[in-house]
Short mmCIF file of C-alpha atoms in Angstrom, two decimals:
data_model
loop_
_atom_site.label_atom_id
_atom_site.label_comp_id
_atom_site.label_asym_id
_atom_site.label_seq_id
_atom_site.Cartn_x
_atom_site.Cartn_y
_atom_site.Cartn_z
CA MET A 230 105.00 20.94 -184.86
CA SER A 231 106.85 18.49 -182.72
CA SER A 232 109.76 17.59 -184.85
CA GLN A 233 112.17 20.14 -183.48
CA PRO A 234 115.62 18.83 -182.56
CA ARG A 235 115.95 17.78 -178.96
CA SER A 236 118.93 17.32 -176.66
CA THR A 237 120.30 13.93 -175.75
CA GLY A 238 119.66 13.99 -172.00
CA ARG A 239 123.36 14.13 -171.09
CA PRO A 240 124.62 16.84 -168.70
CA LEU A 241 124.69 20.21 -170.43
CA TRP A 242 128.45 20.58 -170.07
CA LEU A 243 128.93 17.36 -172.06
CA GLU A 244 126.73 18.42 -175.00
CA THR A 245 128.51 20.02 -177.94
CA ALA A 246 125.43 22.04 -178.87
CA ALA A 247 125.01 23.36 -175.32
CA ILE A 248 128.68 24.39 -175.09
CA ALA A 249 128.50 26.14 -178.47
CA LEU A 250 125.33 28.03 -177.57
CA LEU A 251 126.68 29.01 -174.15
CA MET A 252 129.83 30.40 -175.71
CA THR A 253 127.81 32.21 -178.37
CA ALA A 254 125.75 33.91 -175.65
CA THR A 255 128.91 35.50 -174.24
CA LEU A 256 129.40 37.46 -177.48
CA LYS A 257 126.84 39.94 -176.15
CA ILE A 258 129.12 41.05 -173.33
CA MET A 259 132.21 40.83 -175.54
CA ALA A 260 130.73 43.19 -178.12
CA ASN A 261 130.50 46.24 -175.87
CA ALA A 262 132.98 45.80 -173.06
CA THR A 263 136.13 44.41 -174.69
CA ILE A 264 137.50 47.66 -176.10
CA SER A 265 136.66 49.81 -173.05
CA PRO A 266 140.15 49.58 -171.47
CA ALA A 267 141.72 50.79 -174.73
CA LEU A 268 139.56 53.88 -175.29
CA PRO A 269 141.84 56.56 -173.74
CA ALA A 270 144.92 55.31 -175.62
CA LEU A 271 142.88 54.85 -178.80
CA GLU A 272 141.74 58.48 -178.59
CA ALA A 273 145.31 59.62 -178.06
CA SER A 274 146.47 57.69 -181.13
CA PHE A 275 144.37 59.99 -183.37
CA PRO A 276 145.67 63.46 -182.35
CA ASP A 277 144.64 65.03 -185.67
CA GLU A 278 141.00 63.90 -185.41
CA PRO A 279 138.98 66.81 -183.92
CA ALA A 280 136.05 64.54 -182.98
CA ALA A 281 138.22 61.80 -181.45
CA ALA A 282 136.84 62.27 -177.92
CA TYR A 283 133.25 61.82 -179.13
CA LEU A 284 133.92 59.05 -181.63
CA THR A 285 135.93 56.86 -179.27
CA ARG A 286 133.24 57.04 -176.60
CA PHE A 287 130.55 56.14 -179.12
CA LEU A 288 132.48 53.05 -180.21
CA VAL A 289 131.21 51.21 -177.12
CA ALA A 290 127.53 52.07 -177.66
CA ALA A 291 127.47 51.75 -181.46
CA PRO A 292 126.80 47.98 -181.56
CA SER A 293 123.76 48.38 -179.29
CA LEU A 294 122.24 50.89 -181.72
CA SER A 295 122.57 48.41 -184.59
CA VAL A 296 121.07 45.61 -182.50
CA VAL A 297 117.98 47.71 -181.73
CA LEU A 298 117.43 48.40 -185.44
CA ILE A 299 118.32 44.97 -186.85
CA ALA A 300 117.20 42.37 -184.28
CA PRO A 301 113.50 42.29 -185.32
CA PHE A 302 114.49 41.61 -188.93
CA ALA A 303 117.06 39.05 -187.80
CA GLY A 304 114.28 37.26 -185.93
CA LEU A 305 112.15 37.11 -189.07
CA ALA A 306 115.16 35.80 -191.02
CA ALA A 307 115.74 33.10 -188.40
CA ASP A 308 112.16 31.86 -188.85
CA ARG A 309 112.34 32.07 -192.63
CA PHE A 310 115.81 30.70 -193.41
CA GLY A 311 116.70 28.78 -190.25
CA ARG A 312 118.40 29.56 -186.96
CA GLY A 313 121.62 27.64 -187.68
CA PRO A 314 122.62 29.49 -190.88
CA LEU A 315 121.89 32.84 -189.27
CA LEU A 316 123.94 31.94 -186.19
CA LEU A 317 126.91 30.79 -188.24
CA ALA A 318 126.80 33.88 -190.47
CA GLY A 319 126.52 36.11 -187.40
CA VAL A 320 129.56 34.53 -185.72
CA LEU A 321 131.68 34.96 -188.86
CA LEU A 322 130.56 38.59 -189.30
CA PHE A 323 131.25 39.17 -185.59
CA ALA A 324 134.86 38.01 -185.99
CA PHE A 325 135.39 40.03 -189.19
CA ALA A 326 133.74 43.29 -188.10
CA GLY A 327 134.96 43.14 -184.50
CA SER A 328 138.61 42.58 -185.36
CA ALA A 329 138.62 45.21 -188.12
CA GLY A 330 139.47 47.92 -185.58
CA ALA A 331 142.94 46.40 -185.30
CA TYR A 332 143.90 47.59 -188.77
CA LEU A 333 141.40 50.19 -190.07
CA PRO A 334 143.07 53.57 -190.70
CA ASP A 335 140.70 56.05 -189.03
CA LEU A 336 138.01 56.37 -186.39
CA GLN A 337 135.21 56.81 -188.92
CA SER A 338 135.89 53.43 -190.52
CA ILE A 339 136.29 51.82 -187.09
CA LEU A 340 132.87 53.25 -186.18
CA VAL A 341 131.35 51.63 -189.28
CA SER A 342 132.91 48.32 -188.28
CA ARG A 343 131.35 48.68 -184.81
CA LEU A 344 127.92 49.21 -186.38
CA LEU A 345 128.46 46.05 -188.44
CA LEU A 346 129.44 44.30 -185.22
CA GLY A 347 126.01 45.21 -183.85
CA VAL A 348 124.40 43.58 -186.90
CA ALA A 349 126.36 40.43 -186.09
CA VAL A 350 125.22 40.55 -182.46
CA ALA A 351 121.59 40.88 -183.57
CA MET A 352 121.99 37.81 -185.80
CA THR A 353 123.72 35.67 -183.20
CA MET A 354 121.51 36.58 -180.23
CA THR A 355 118.18 36.04 -181.99
CA ALA A 356 119.28 32.76 -183.55
CA GLN A 357 120.87 31.56 -180.31
CA VAL A 358 117.78 32.12 -178.15
CA ALA A 359 115.55 30.45 -180.77
CA LEU A 360 117.88 27.44 -180.90
CA VAL A 361 117.74 27.12 -177.13
CA GLY A 362 113.98 26.82 -177.49
CA ASP A 363 114.41 24.21 -180.22
CA LEU A 364 117.02 22.08 -178.51
CA PHE A 365 115.95 22.16 -174.85
CA SER A 366 112.66 21.92 -172.99
CA GLY A 367 111.37 21.86 -169.43
CA GLN A 368 113.94 21.96 -166.65
CA ARG A 369 116.83 21.48 -169.07
CA ARG A 370 115.85 24.75 -170.72
CA SER A 371 115.72 26.44 -167.29
CA ALA A 372 119.12 24.99 -166.42
CA PHE A 373 120.57 26.23 -169.69
CA MET A 374 119.24 29.76 -169.16
CA GLY A 375 120.81 29.85 -165.70
CA TRP A 376 124.14 28.61 -167.00
CA GLN A 377 123.92 31.14 -169.83
CA THR A 378 123.47 34.05 -167.42
CA ALA A 379 126.40 32.76 -165.36
CA ALA A 380 128.56 32.41 -168.47
CA ILE A 381 127.81 35.99 -169.48
CA ASN A 382 128.69 37.29 -166.00
CA PHE A 383 131.93 35.35 -165.62
CA SER A 384 133.08 35.90 -169.21
CA GLY A 385 132.93 39.64 -168.59
CA PHE A 386 135.81 39.23 -166.11
CA LEU A 387 137.87 37.27 -168.61
CA PHE A 388 137.26 39.43 -171.68
CA ILE A 389 137.81 42.75 -169.92
CA GLY A 390 140.86 41.48 -168.04
CA PHE A 391 142.47 40.04 -171.17
CA ALA A 392 141.62 43.13 -173.20
CA GLY A 393 143.03 45.36 -170.45
CA TRP A 394 146.33 43.51 -170.62
CA LEU A 395 146.41 43.83 -174.42
CA ALA A 396 145.51 47.53 -174.22
CA GLY A 397 148.64 48.06 -172.15
CA LEU A 398 150.65 46.84 -175.13
CA SER A 399 148.71 48.63 -177.87
CA PRO A 400 145.21 50.21 -178.13
CA ARG A 401 144.62 48.23 -181.33
CA LEU A 402 145.32 44.77 -179.87
CA PRO A 403 142.04 44.38 -177.92
CA PHE A 404 140.19 44.31 -181.24
CA LEU A 405 141.88 40.98 -181.97
CA VAL A 406 139.90 39.41 -179.11
CA TYR A 407 136.92 39.48 -181.47
CA MET A 408 138.59 36.79 -183.57
CA LEU A 409 138.11 34.20 -180.81
CA PRO A 410 134.54 33.23 -181.88
CA VAL A 411 136.00 31.67 -185.03
CA LEU A 412 136.92 28.77 -182.75
CA LEU A 413 133.18 28.11 -182.30
CA VAL A 414 132.59 27.35 -185.98
CA PRO A 415 133.42 23.60 -185.76
CA LEU A 416 130.96 23.32 -182.83
CA LEU A 417 128.22 25.14 -184.74
CA LEU A 418 128.39 23.04 -187.92
CA PRO A 419 126.67 19.97 -186.36
CA ILE A 420 123.83 22.23 -185.19
CA LEU A 421 123.49 23.54 -188.74
CA GLN A 422 123.23 20.02 -190.17
CA GLN A 423 120.84 18.88 -187.43
CA GLU A 424 118.51 21.78 -188.08
CA ARG A 425 118.63 21.18 -191.85
CA ASN A 426 117.50 17.59 -191.34
CA THR A 427 114.80 18.66 -188.90
CA ARG A 428 113.39 21.29 -191.28
CA ARG A 429 113.06 18.65 -193.99
CA GLU A 430 111.23 16.33 -191.58
CA SER A 431 109.03 19.20 -190.42
CA ALA A 432 108.11 20.15 -194.00
CA ALA A 433 107.16 16.55 -194.78
CA SER A 434 105.10 16.33 -191.59
CA THR A 435 103.28 19.56 -192.37
CA ALA A 436 102.45 18.35 -195.88
CA VAL A 437 100.76 15.25 -194.42
CA ASN A 438 99.09 16.91 -191.42
CA THR A 439 97.00 19.84 -192.58
CA ASP A 440 95.95 20.68 -189.02
CA LEU A 441 99.43 21.99 -188.10
CA ALA A 442 98.61 25.64 -188.77
CA PRO A 443 100.74 28.24 -186.97
CA ARG A 444 99.34 29.25 -183.60
CA LYS A 445 97.98 32.80 -183.58
CA GLY A 446 97.73 35.32 -180.79
CA TRP A 447 101.39 35.20 -179.76
CA LEU A 448 102.44 38.70 -180.84
CA VAL A 449 100.73 40.76 -178.10
CA PRO A 450 102.10 38.60 -175.24
CA ALA A 451 105.55 38.69 -176.87
CA LEU A 452 105.44 42.49 -177.12
CA ALA A 453 104.35 42.67 -173.46
CA VAL A 454 107.36 40.55 -172.47
CA GLY A 455 109.57 42.81 -174.57
CA LEU A 456 108.23 45.96 -172.90
CA LEU A 457 108.79 44.62 -169.39
CA THR A 458 112.26 43.45 -170.43
CA MET A 459 113.16 46.90 -171.75
CA VAL A 460 112.01 48.68 -168.57
CA THR A 461 113.83 46.20 -166.33
CA VAL A 462 117.09 46.54 -168.30
CA MET A 463 116.68 50.32 -168.21
CA PHE A 464 116.65 50.21 -164.38
CA PHE A 465 119.43 47.61 -164.18
CA PHE A 466 121.66 49.71 -166.43
CA LEU A 467 121.73 52.38 -163.75
CA MET A 468 124.61 50.33 -162.36
CA PRO A 469 127.14 50.32 -165.23
CA SER A 470 126.07 53.69 -166.68
CA GLN A 471 125.57 55.80 -163.52
CA LEU A 472 127.58 54.14 -160.72
CA PRO A 473 130.85 55.95 -161.67
CA TYR A 474 129.10 59.33 -161.38
CA TYR A 475 127.45 58.34 -158.09
CA LEU A 476 130.84 57.44 -156.62
CA ASP A 477 132.53 60.55 -157.99
CA GLU A 478 129.80 62.78 -156.56
CA ASN A 479 130.46 61.27 -153.12
CA GLY A 480 134.23 61.67 -153.26
CA ILE A 481 135.07 58.03 -154.07
CA ASP A 482 137.57 57.14 -156.80
CA SER A 483 135.26 56.22 -159.66
CA ALA A 484 137.68 53.97 -161.53
CA SER A 485 138.54 51.54 -158.74
CA GLY A 486 135.16 51.98 -157.06
CA THR A 487 133.23 51.10 -160.21
CA ALA A 488 135.41 48.04 -160.73
CA MET A 489 134.67 46.87 -157.19
CA GLY A 490 130.95 47.60 -157.40
CA LEU A 491 130.44 45.95 -160.77
CA GLY A 492 132.69 43.11 -159.66
CA ALA A 493 130.36 42.43 -156.73
CA LEU A 494 127.38 42.65 -159.07
CA THR A 495 128.70 40.23 -161.70
CA LEU A 496 130.23 37.76 -159.25
CA THR A 497 127.05 37.47 -157.17
CA GLY A 498 124.95 37.36 -160.31
CA GLY A 499 127.01 34.54 -161.74
CA LEU A 500 126.74 32.45 -158.59
CA VAL A 501 122.97 32.93 -158.33
CA ALA A 502 122.53 32.13 -162.03
CA ILE A 503 124.14 28.73 -161.55
CA ALA A 504 121.37 27.91 -159.06
CA TYR A 505 118.62 29.26 -161.32
CA LYS A 506 117.31 25.83 -162.38
CA ARG A 507 116.92 24.71 -158.76
CA ILE A 508 115.24 27.96 -157.72
CA SER A 509 112.82 28.13 -160.66
CA SER A 510 111.86 24.46 -160.40
CA LEU A 511 111.20 24.92 -156.67
CA VAL A 512 109.11 28.10 -156.77
CA GLY A 513 107.97 28.40 -160.40
CA LEU A 514 108.44 31.09 -163.05
CA SER A 515 106.14 33.76 -161.57
CA ALA A 516 107.78 33.53 -158.13
CA SER A 517 111.23 33.62 -159.78
CA PHE A 518 110.26 36.97 -161.26
CA GLY A 519 108.92 38.14 -157.91
CA ILE A 520 112.01 37.14 -155.94
CA GLY A 521 114.32 38.63 -158.57
CA PHE A 522 112.51 41.97 -158.56
CA VAL A 523 112.46 42.04 -154.74
CA LEU A 524 116.24 41.51 -154.61
CA MET A 525 116.85 44.20 -157.24
CA GLY A 526 114.54 46.59 -155.39
CA LEU A 527 116.32 45.94 -152.08
CA GLY A 528 119.65 46.58 -153.80
CA PHE A 529 118.61 50.01 -155.07
CA ALA A 530 116.93 50.83 -151.75
CA ILE A 531 120.22 50.11 -149.94
CA LEU A 532 122.16 52.22 -152.45
CA SER A 533 119.83 55.14 -151.73
CA ILE A 534 120.76 55.21 -148.02
CA ASP A 535 124.33 56.51 -148.19
CA ALA A 536 127.55 56.16 -150.18
CA LEU A 537 129.29 53.81 -147.74
CA TRP A 538 131.26 50.82 -148.97
CA PRO A 539 129.21 48.14 -147.16
CA LEU A 540 126.05 49.65 -148.66
CA ILE A 541 127.55 50.09 -152.13
CA LEU A 542 128.87 46.53 -152.34
CA GLY A 543 125.80 45.02 -150.67
CA GLY A 544 123.40 46.94 -152.90
CA ALA A 545 125.32 46.05 -156.06
CA ALA A 546 125.41 42.37 -155.06
CA LEU A 547 121.64 42.30 -154.49
CA VAL A 548 120.97 43.99 -157.84
CA GLY A 549 123.18 41.42 -159.57
CA ALA A 550 121.54 38.51 -157.75
CA GLY A 551 118.04 39.71 -158.60
CA TYR A 552 118.81 40.38 -162.23
CA SER A 553 120.26 36.88 -162.56
CA LEU A 554 116.82 35.52 -161.65
CA VAL A 555 114.87 37.94 -163.82
CA GLN A 556 116.90 37.81 -167.05
CA PRO A 557 116.64 34.05 -167.73
CA SER A 558 112.98 34.18 -166.70
CA PHE A 559 112.31 36.72 -169.44
CA LEU A 560 113.88 34.44 -172.04
CA LEU A 561 111.95 31.41 -170.79
CA LEU A 562 108.69 33.34 -170.81
CA ALA A 563 109.34 34.60 -174.33
CA LEU A 564 109.91 31.06 -175.58
CA GLN A 565 106.72 29.92 -173.85
CA VAL A 566 104.45 32.53 -175.44
CA ALA A 567 105.71 31.91 -179.00
CA PRO A 568 104.89 28.90 -181.16
CA GLU A 569 107.88 26.92 -182.42
CA GLU A 570 107.76 28.45 -185.90
CA ARG A 571 107.91 31.97 -184.39
CA ARG A 572 110.75 31.51 -181.92
CA GLY A 573 113.10 33.54 -184.06
CA SER A 574 110.67 36.46 -184.19
CA VAL A 575 110.06 36.52 -180.44
CA SER A 576 113.81 36.20 -179.83
CA GLY A 577 114.28 39.27 -182.01
CA ILE A 578 111.69 41.17 -179.94
CA VAL A 579 113.37 40.32 -176.62
CA THR A 580 116.87 41.01 -177.98
CA THR A 581 115.72 44.40 -179.25
CA ALA A 582 114.13 45.13 -175.87
CA MET A 583 117.30 44.27 -173.94
CA PHE A 584 119.54 46.51 -176.00
CA LEU A 585 116.93 49.27 -176.25
CA GLY A 586 116.82 49.30 -172.45
CA GLN A 587 120.57 49.91 -172.41
CA VAL A 588 120.23 52.76 -174.91
CA VAL A 589 117.32 54.55 -173.22
CA SER A 590 118.59 54.15 -169.64
CA PRO A 591 120.97 57.15 -169.64
CA LEU A 592 118.58 59.15 -171.85
CA VAL A 593 115.59 58.67 -169.51
CA LEU A 594 117.26 58.58 -166.09
CA THR A 595 120.11 61.12 -166.30
CA MET A 596 117.81 64.16 -166.12
CA PRO A 597 115.92 62.95 -163.01
CA ILE A 598 119.29 62.24 -161.38
CA GLN A 599 120.46 65.77 -162.15
CA ASP A 600 117.19 67.31 -160.92
CA PHE A 601 116.46 65.19 -157.83
CA GLY A 602 119.69 63.36 -157.00
CA PHE A 603 120.82 59.75 -157.00
CA ALA A 604 119.08 58.82 -153.76
CA THR A 605 115.65 59.86 -155.04
CA VAL A 606 116.08 58.00 -158.33
CA TYR A 607 117.34 54.89 -156.54
CA ARG A 608 114.31 54.98 -154.21
CA GLY A 609 111.95 55.46 -157.16
CA THR A 610 113.59 52.56 -158.97
CA ALA A 611 113.24 50.37 -155.89
CA LEU A 612 109.54 51.23 -155.64
CA ALA A 613 108.94 50.36 -159.30
CA LEU A 614 110.74 47.04 -158.91
CA PHE A 615 108.73 46.19 -155.79
CA LEU A 616 105.55 46.84 -157.81
CA PHE A 617 106.84 44.47 -160.51
CA ALA A 618 107.50 41.91 -157.78
CA ALA A 619 103.98 42.27 -156.42
CA THR A 620 102.62 41.64 -159.91
CA GLY A 621 104.71 38.49 -160.25
CA PHE A 622 103.61 37.15 -156.89
CA SER A 623 99.95 38.03 -157.58
CA LEU A 624 99.99 35.74 -160.62
CA LEU A 625 100.37 32.83 -158.20
CA LEU A 626 96.83 33.55 -156.99
CA PHE A 627 95.50 32.85 -160.47
CA ARG A 628 97.91 30.04 -161.35
CA PRO A 629 98.27 27.75 -158.32
CA PHE A 630 101.79 26.59 -157.59
CA ARG A 631 102.61 23.38 -159.42
CA PRO A 632 106.31 22.73 -159.89
CA ARG A 633 106.94 21.29 -163.32
CA HIS A 634 109.20 18.31 -163.73
CA ALA A 635 108.92 17.85 -167.47
CA GLY A 636 112.21 17.22 -169.14
#
């Protein structure tokens, strides 16, 4: 099927569809991080709730749990009913469920709204990735994935900073940040109409050409991409989930230290992501994986040496830089292994894998940290990432380097 909608050839920042999809991608970071600055005050505002300490902490992770459960079905829905309708419905549900915490009366109902927010994230992320595959190809797709990773990194600064200021006024106000995606609706409507026209053309083309049967054999490669994505995210999530405890164990203020460490990670990651198109077009997809895993491995190896600020900031920066090469490569690879009519399904697999990696990271890695220490786990993580890098580089032996210039 070749009748998918294509971009106009203008710079990405001048395309309405590209801007809308870039902004939609940032909802992933908004979903979890925005309310974090308000959690202590939110807990204190429910003094009569005996489980307030547990419930408020779970509010951050609750959306990820829903994404893991719902994303595969959202992917199937995207293939069956269209990516545009699912994306629009997800954005509207995101605004409704996310902002509900501003006025709901108790923590239990707020928790339900956070689970619904995860459903919205599953809908938006699967539809968004599939639409990127529909609208962009070749180096423009690589450029978009790099810009998307940069947008996610930089938007984290803005969302958390704005929410922190609002939390100083009231613990309920940060929930209102979730209303901002409503502004994307006018930008999404043209995509919806464009896809509707394309689906009609595709149906007519399929009726005439009986040889356009769906390509088989995509599921196993897609699941393999999902598994590698999950394991990589599990290692990467050592930074946001375990860095505060690493700093505290070594006598460093965990609040300011975590902010500095994650700041170095996201800032470096954002800058590298902007250059992703140039890097991937120069060295190819397999080498992009290899370089990204090497940088991540070096970052964790440096962190394992000692808890000194030059090592902490340098290690965090290398982890962020490497992940900014690996993450868009996963999405590009997923779109390559799936036929056009299955892009929603494979997007659901990768989305599930990313959020499942976040969920399992503390469950799998906390016990080894307690038993063997941070340094040992960081060294083991570095070794695993170096092995991943070797696998990526070894693929070049079987697929000779040929930079692609298709647009």
